[in-house]
mmCIF file of C-alpha atoms and ligand atoms in Angstrom:
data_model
loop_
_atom_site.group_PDB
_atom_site.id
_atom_site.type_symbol
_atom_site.label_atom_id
_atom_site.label_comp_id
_atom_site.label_asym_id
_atom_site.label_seq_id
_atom_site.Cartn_x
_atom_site.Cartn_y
_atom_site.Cartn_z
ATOM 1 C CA UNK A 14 79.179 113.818 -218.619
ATOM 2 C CA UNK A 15 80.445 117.206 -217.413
ATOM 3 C CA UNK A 16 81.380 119.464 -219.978
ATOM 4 C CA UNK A 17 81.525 122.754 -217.588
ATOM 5 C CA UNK A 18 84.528 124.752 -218.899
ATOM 6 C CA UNK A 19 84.298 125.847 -215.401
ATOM 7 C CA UNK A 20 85.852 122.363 -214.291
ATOM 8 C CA UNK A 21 88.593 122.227 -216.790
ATOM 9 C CA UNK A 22 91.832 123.767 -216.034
ATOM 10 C CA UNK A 23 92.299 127.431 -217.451
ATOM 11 C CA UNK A 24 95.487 126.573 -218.958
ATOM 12 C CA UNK A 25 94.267 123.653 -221.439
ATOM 13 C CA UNK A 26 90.883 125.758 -221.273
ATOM 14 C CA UNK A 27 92.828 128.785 -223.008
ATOM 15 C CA UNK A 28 94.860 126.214 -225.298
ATOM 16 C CA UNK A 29 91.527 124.763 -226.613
ATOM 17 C CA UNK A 30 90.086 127.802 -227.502
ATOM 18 C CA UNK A 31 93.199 129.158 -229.108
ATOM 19 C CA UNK A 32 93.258 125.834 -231.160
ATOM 20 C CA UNK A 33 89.391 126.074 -231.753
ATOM 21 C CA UNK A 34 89.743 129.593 -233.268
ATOM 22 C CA UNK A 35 92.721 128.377 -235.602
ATOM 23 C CA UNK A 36 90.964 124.989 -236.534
ATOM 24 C CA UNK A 37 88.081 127.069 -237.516
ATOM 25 C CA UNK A 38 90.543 129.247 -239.639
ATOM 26 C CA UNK A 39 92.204 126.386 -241.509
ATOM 27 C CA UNK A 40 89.214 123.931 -241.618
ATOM 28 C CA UNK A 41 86.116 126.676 -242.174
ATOM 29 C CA UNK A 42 83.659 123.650 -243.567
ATOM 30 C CA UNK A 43 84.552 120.448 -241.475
ATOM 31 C CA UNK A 44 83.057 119.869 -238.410
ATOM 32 C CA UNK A 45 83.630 121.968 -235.728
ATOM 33 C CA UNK A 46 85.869 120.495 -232.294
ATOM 34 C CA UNK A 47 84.171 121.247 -229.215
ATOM 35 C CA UNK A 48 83.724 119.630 -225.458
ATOM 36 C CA UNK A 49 82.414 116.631 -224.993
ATOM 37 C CA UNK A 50 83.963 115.747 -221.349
ATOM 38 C CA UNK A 51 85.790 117.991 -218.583
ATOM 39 C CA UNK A 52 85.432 116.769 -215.503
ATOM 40 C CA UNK A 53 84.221 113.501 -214.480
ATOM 41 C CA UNK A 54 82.991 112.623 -210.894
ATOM 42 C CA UNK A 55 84.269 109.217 -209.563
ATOM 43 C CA UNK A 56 80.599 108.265 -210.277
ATOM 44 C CA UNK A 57 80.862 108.266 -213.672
ATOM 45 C CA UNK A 58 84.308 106.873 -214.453
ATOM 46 C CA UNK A 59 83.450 103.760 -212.742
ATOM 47 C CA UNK A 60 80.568 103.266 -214.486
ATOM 48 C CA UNK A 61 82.234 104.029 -217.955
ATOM 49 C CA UNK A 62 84.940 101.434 -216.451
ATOM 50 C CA UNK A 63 82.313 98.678 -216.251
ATOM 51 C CA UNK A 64 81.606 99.744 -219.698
ATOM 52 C CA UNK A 65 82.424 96.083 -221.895
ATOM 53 C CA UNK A 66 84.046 94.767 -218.736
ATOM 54 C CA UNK A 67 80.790 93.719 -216.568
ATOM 55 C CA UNK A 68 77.291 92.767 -217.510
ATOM 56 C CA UNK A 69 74.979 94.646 -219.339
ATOM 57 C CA UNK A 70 72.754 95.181 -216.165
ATOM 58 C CA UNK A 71 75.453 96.161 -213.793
ATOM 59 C CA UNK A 72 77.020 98.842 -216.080
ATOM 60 C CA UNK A 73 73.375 100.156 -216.228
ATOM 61 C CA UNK A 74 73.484 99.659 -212.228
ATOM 62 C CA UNK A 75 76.492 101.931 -212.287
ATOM 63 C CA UNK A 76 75.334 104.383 -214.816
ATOM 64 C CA UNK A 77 72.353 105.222 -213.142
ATOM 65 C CA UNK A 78 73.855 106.008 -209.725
ATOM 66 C CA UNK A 79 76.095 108.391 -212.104
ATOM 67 C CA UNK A 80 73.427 110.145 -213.336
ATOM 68 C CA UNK A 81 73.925 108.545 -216.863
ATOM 69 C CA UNK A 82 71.197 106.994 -219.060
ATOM 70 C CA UNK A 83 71.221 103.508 -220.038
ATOM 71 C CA UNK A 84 73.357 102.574 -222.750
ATOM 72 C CA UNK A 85 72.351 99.035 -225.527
ATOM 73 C CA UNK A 86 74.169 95.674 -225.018
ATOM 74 C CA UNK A 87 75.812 96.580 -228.213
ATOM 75 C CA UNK A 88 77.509 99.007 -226.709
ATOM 76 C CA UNK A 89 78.724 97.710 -223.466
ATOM 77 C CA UNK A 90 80.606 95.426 -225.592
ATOM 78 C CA UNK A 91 83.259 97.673 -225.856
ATOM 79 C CA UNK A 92 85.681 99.259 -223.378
ATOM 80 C CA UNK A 93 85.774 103.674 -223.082
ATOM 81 C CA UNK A 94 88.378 103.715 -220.530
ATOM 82 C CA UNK A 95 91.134 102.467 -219.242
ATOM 83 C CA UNK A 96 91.367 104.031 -216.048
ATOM 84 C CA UNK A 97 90.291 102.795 -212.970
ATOM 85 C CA UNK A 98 88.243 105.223 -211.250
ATOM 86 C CA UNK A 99 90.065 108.143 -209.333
ATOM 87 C CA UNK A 100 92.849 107.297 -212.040
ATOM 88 C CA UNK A 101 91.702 109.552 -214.111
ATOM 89 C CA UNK A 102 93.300 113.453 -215.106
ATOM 90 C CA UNK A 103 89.592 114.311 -215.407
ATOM 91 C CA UNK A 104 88.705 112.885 -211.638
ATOM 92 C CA UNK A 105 90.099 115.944 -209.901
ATOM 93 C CA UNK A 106 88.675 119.246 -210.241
ATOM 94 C CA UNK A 107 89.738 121.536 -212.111
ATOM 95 C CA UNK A 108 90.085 118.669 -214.613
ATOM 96 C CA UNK A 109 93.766 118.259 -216.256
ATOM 97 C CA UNK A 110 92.217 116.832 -219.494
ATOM 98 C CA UNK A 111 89.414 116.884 -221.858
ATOM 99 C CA UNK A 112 87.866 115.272 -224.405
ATOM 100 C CA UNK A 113 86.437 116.935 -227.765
ATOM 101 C CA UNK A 114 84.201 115.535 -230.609
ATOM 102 C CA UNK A 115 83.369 117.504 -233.618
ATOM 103 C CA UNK A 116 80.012 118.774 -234.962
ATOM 104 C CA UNK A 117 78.364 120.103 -237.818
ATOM 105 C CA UNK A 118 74.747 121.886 -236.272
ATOM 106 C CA UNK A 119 73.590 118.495 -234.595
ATOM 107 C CA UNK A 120 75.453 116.074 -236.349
ATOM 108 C CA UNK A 121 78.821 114.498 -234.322
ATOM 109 C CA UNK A 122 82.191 113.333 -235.985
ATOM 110 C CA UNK A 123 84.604 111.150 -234.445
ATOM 111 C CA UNK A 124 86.955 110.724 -237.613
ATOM 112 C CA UNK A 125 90.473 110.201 -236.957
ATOM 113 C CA UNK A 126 91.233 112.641 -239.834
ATOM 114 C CA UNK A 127 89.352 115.931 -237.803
ATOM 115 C CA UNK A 128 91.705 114.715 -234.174
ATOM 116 C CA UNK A 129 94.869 114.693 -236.594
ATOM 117 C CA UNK A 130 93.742 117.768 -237.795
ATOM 118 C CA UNK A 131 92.760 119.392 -234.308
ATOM 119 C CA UNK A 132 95.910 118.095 -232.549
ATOM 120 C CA UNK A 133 98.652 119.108 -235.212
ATOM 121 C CA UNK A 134 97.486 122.479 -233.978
ATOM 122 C CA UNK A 135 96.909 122.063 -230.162
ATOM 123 C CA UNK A 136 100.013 120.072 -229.835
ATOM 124 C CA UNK A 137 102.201 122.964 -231.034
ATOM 125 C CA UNK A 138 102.212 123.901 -227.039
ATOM 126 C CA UNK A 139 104.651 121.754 -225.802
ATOM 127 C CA UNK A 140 102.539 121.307 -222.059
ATOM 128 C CA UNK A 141 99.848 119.670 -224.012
ATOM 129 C CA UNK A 142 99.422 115.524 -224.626
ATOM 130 C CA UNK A 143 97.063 113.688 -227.215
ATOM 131 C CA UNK A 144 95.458 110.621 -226.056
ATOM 132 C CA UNK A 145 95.936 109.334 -229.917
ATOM 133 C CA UNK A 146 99.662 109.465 -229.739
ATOM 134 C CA UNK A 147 99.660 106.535 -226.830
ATOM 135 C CA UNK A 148 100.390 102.917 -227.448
ATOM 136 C CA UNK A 149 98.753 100.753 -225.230
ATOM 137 C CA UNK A 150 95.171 102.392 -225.059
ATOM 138 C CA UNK A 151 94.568 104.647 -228.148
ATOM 139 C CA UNK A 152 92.274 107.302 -226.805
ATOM 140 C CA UNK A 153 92.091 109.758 -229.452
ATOM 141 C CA UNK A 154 89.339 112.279 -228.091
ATOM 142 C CA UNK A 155 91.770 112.845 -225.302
ATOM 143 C CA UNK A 156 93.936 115.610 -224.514
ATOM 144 C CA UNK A 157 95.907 116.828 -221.641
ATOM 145 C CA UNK A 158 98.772 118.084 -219.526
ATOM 146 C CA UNK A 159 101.679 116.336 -221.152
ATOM 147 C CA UNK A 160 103.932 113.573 -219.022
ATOM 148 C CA UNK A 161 101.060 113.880 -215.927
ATOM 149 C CA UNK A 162 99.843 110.681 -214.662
ATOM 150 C CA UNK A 163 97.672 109.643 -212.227
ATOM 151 C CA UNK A 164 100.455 108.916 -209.848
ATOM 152 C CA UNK A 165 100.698 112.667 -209.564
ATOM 153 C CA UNK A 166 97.386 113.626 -208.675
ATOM 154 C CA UNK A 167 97.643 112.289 -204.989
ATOM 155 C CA UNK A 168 100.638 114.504 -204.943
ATOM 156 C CA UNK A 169 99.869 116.963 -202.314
ATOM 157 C CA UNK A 170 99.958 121.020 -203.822
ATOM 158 C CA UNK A 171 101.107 118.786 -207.770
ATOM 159 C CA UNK A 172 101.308 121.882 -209.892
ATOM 160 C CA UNK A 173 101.071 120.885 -213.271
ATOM 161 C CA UNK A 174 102.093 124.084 -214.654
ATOM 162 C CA UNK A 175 105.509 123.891 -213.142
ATOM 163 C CA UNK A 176 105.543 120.056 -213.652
ATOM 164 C CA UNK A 177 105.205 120.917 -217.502
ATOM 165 C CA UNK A 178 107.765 123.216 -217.371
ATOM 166 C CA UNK A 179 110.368 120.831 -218.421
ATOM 167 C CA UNK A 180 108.803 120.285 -221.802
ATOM 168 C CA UNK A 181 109.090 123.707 -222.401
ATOM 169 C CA UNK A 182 112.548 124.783 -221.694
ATOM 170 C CA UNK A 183 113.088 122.176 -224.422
ATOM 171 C CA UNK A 184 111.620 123.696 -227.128
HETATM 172 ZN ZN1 ZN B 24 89.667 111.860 -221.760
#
Protein backbone atom coordinates (compact mmCIF):
# COMPACT_ATOMS: atom_id res chain seq x y z
CA UNK A 1 0.00 0.00 0.00
CA UNK A 2 1.50 3.39 -0.88
CA UNK A 3 1.09 5.91 1.58
CA UNK A 4 3.81 8.48 -0.01
CA UNK A 5 2.27 11.95 0.52
CA UNK A 6 4.46 12.48 -2.38
CA UNK A 7 1.81 10.56 -4.63
CA UNK A 8 -1.24 12.24 -3.35
CA UNK A 9 -2.39 15.37 -4.88
CA UNK A 10 -1.21 18.66 -3.03
CA UNK A 11 -4.59 19.98 -2.95
CA UNK A 12 -6.37 17.06 -0.82
CA UNK A 13 -2.67 16.70 0.64
CA UNK A 14 -3.04 20.39 2.13
CA UNK A 15 -6.88 19.69 3.00
CA UNK A 16 -5.84 16.62 5.09
CA UNK A 17 -3.44 18.23 7.02
CA UNK A 18 -5.54 21.28 7.65
CA UNK A 19 -8.30 18.78 8.85
CA UNK A 20 -5.62 16.69 10.81
CA UNK A 21 -4.48 19.80 12.76
CA UNK A 22 -8.25 20.75 13.60
CA UNK A 23 -9.29 17.05 14.41
CA UNK A 24 -6.43 17.04 16.74
CA UNK A 25 -7.81 20.38 18.24
CA UNK A 26 -11.38 19.21 18.79
CA UNK A 27 -10.67 15.46 19.47
CA UNK A 28 -7.11 15.83 21.61
CA UNK A 29 -7.63 12.03 23.16
CA UNK A 30 -9.25 9.88 20.30
CA UNK A 31 -7.28 8.34 17.91
CA UNK A 32 -5.42 10.20 15.67
CA UNK A 33 -6.49 10.16 11.45
CA UNK A 34 -3.61 9.56 9.38
CA UNK A 35 -2.70 7.77 5.79
CA UNK A 36 -3.28 4.57 5.24
CA UNK A 37 -3.43 4.57 1.18
CA UNK A 38 -2.36 7.29 -1.55
CA UNK A 39 -1.56 5.92 -4.48
CA UNK A 40 -2.14 2.52 -5.63
CA UNK A 41 -0.32 0.87 -8.65
CA UNK A 42 -2.64 -1.16 -10.99
CA UNK A 43 -0.83 -4.08 -9.22
CA UNK A 44 -2.38 -3.72 -6.21
CA UNK A 45 -5.96 -2.72 -7.00
CA UNK A 46 -6.43 -5.82 -8.87
CA UNK A 47 -5.34 -7.84 -6.35
CA UNK A 48 -7.50 -6.02 -3.62
CA UNK A 49 -10.31 -6.56 -6.47
CA UNK A 50 -9.92 -10.35 -6.26
CA UNK A 51 -10.18 -9.72 -2.65
CA UNK A 52 -13.73 -12.02 -1.66
CA UNK A 53 -14.38 -12.28 -5.38
CA UNK A 54 -11.77 -15.20 -6.41
CA UNK A 55 -10.18 -18.00 -4.50
CA UNK A 56 -8.18 -17.78 -1.64
CA UNK A 57 -5.01 -18.87 -3.65
CA UNK A 58 -5.44 -16.62 -6.58
CA UNK A 59 -5.95 -13.40 -4.51
CA UNK A 60 -2.65 -14.53 -2.83
CA UNK A 61 -1.41 -15.10 -6.62
CA UNK A 62 -2.30 -11.48 -7.18
CA UNK A 63 -1.08 -10.06 -3.98
CA UNK A 64 2.21 -11.28 -4.29
CA UNK A 65 2.94 -9.96 -7.79
CA UNK A 66 1.74 -6.57 -5.93
CA UNK A 67 4.16 -6.70 -3.52
CA UNK A 68 1.48 -7.46 -0.79
CA UNK A 69 1.67 -10.20 1.88
CA UNK A 70 -0.72 -12.91 2.08
CA UNK A 71 -3.87 -12.22 3.62
CA UNK A 72 -6.28 -15.48 5.81
CA UNK A 73 -9.29 -17.10 4.04
CA UNK A 74 -11.24 -15.21 6.56
CA UNK A 75 -10.47 -12.34 5.06
CA UNK A 76 -10.78 -12.84 1.41
CA UNK A 77 -14.29 -13.41 2.24
CA UNK A 78 -15.02 -10.01 1.98
CA UNK A 79 -14.86 -7.44 -0.83
CA UNK A 80 -12.30 -3.88 -0.26
CA UNK A 81 -13.12 -2.44 -3.51
CA UNK A 82 -15.29 -1.86 -5.90
CA UNK A 83 -13.29 -0.66 -8.60
CA UNK A 84 -11.98 -2.48 -11.28
CA UNK A 85 -8.44 -1.87 -11.64
CA UNK A 86 -7.32 1.44 -13.46
CA UNK A 87 -10.89 2.59 -12.14
CA UNK A 88 -9.61 3.83 -9.40
CA UNK A 89 -8.94 7.96 -8.28
CA UNK A 90 -5.91 6.44 -6.53
CA UNK A 91 -4.57 4.55 -9.94
CA UNK A 92 -3.13 7.72 -11.42
CA UNK A 93 -0.37 9.52 -9.95
CA UNK A 94 -0.58 12.10 -8.17
CA UNK A 95 -3.46 10.17 -6.57
CA UNK A 96 -7.00 12.15 -6.45
CA UNK A 97 -8.00 10.27 -3.22
CA UNK A 98 -6.90 8.77 -0.06
CA UNK A 99 -7.73 6.71 2.50
CA UNK A 100 -7.10 7.39 6.41
CA UNK A 101 -7.44 5.10 9.52
CA UNK A 102 -6.93 6.35 12.95
CA UNK A 103 -4.33 5.43 15.62
CA UNK A 104 -3.54 5.68 19.08
CA UNK A 105 0.69 4.84 19.30
CA UNK A 106 0.27 1.34 17.51
CA UNK A 107 -3.15 0.63 17.97
CA UNK A 108 -5.65 1.27 14.62
CA UNK A 109 -9.40 2.46 14.71
CA UNK A 110 -11.76 2.07 12.02
CA UNK A 111 -14.96 3.33 14.00
CA UNK A 112 -17.52 4.98 12.05
CA UNK A 113 -17.83 7.55 14.89
CA UNK A 114 -13.79 8.93 14.35
CA UNK A 115 -14.72 9.15 9.96
CA UNK A 116 -17.97 11.18 11.05
CA UNK A 117 -15.90 13.03 13.15
CA UNK A 118 -12.87 13.53 10.63
CA UNK A 119 -15.16 14.27 7.65
CA UNK A 120 -17.62 16.89 9.32
CA UNK A 121 -14.37 18.80 9.27
CA UNK A 122 -12.67 17.90 5.90
CA UNK A 123 -15.90 18.15 4.11
CA UNK A 124 -16.30 21.84 5.00
CA UNK A 125 -14.18 22.36 1.53
CA UNK A 126 -16.65 22.03 -0.89
CA UNK A 127 -13.89 20.18 -3.65
CA UNK A 128 -13.67 17.38 -1.23
CA UNK A 129 -15.97 13.85 -1.34
CA UNK A 130 -16.36 11.13 1.50
CA UNK A 131 -16.49 7.65 0.40
CA UNK A 132 -19.11 7.14 3.51
CA UNK A 133 -21.64 9.47 2.05
CA UNK A 134 -22.14 6.95 -1.18
CA UNK A 135 -24.97 4.54 -1.59
CA UNK A 136 -24.14 1.70 -3.47
CA UNK A 137 -20.56 0.85 -2.03
CA UNK A 138 -20.09 2.47 1.45
CA UNK A 139 -16.39 3.14 1.56
CA UNK A 140 -15.92 5.14 4.53
CA UNK A 141 -11.97 5.43 4.76
CA UNK A 142 -12.27 7.17 1.46
CA UNK A 143 -11.94 10.63 0.52
CA UNK A 144 -11.51 12.61 -2.57
CA UNK A 145 -12.00 15.20 -5.27
CA UNK A 146 -15.74 15.65 -5.16
CA UNK A 147 -18.07 14.66 -8.45
CA UNK A 148 -14.59 13.00 -10.20
CA UNK A 149 -15.03 9.64 -11.55
CA UNK A 150 -13.09 7.37 -13.22
CA UNK A 151 -14.55 8.31 -16.52
CA UNK A 152 -12.47 11.44 -16.13
CA UNK A 153 -9.19 10.16 -15.58
CA UNK A 154 -8.66 9.03 -19.30
CA UNK A 155 -9.53 12.59 -19.97
CA UNK A 156 -6.53 13.93 -21.61
CA UNK A 157 -4.89 17.32 -19.46
CA UNK A 158 -8.57 16.46 -16.70
CA UNK A 159 -7.80 19.18 -14.22
CA UNK A 160 -9.55 18.44 -11.25
CA UNK A 161 -9.02 21.69 -9.71
CA UNK A 162 -10.98 23.49 -12.34
CA UNK A 163 -13.39 20.48 -12.65
CA UNK A 164 -14.20 21.20 -8.84
CA UNK A 165 -14.68 24.56 -9.41
CA UNK A 166 -18.32 24.28 -9.84
CA UNK A 167 -18.87 23.11 -6.30
CA UNK A 168 -17.36 26.05 -5.18
CA UNK A 169 -18.95 28.93 -6.84
CA UNK A 170 -21.92 27.34 -5.05
CA UNK A 171 -21.08 27.84 -1.76
ZN1 LIG B 1 -9.90 4.91 -1.23
Amino acid sequence: MGRKVEELHPYLAAAHNRAAAEYQRLYPDDPQPFYTETRRSTEEQTAYYAQGREKLEETNRLRKIAGLGAITFEENQRKVTNAKPGKTLHSVNPSLAYDIAFKIGNKLYYDLKYFQQYAKIVLQDPRIEWGGNWKSFVDNPHFQFRGVRASHLSQVGFDPIRFTEQFTLKK
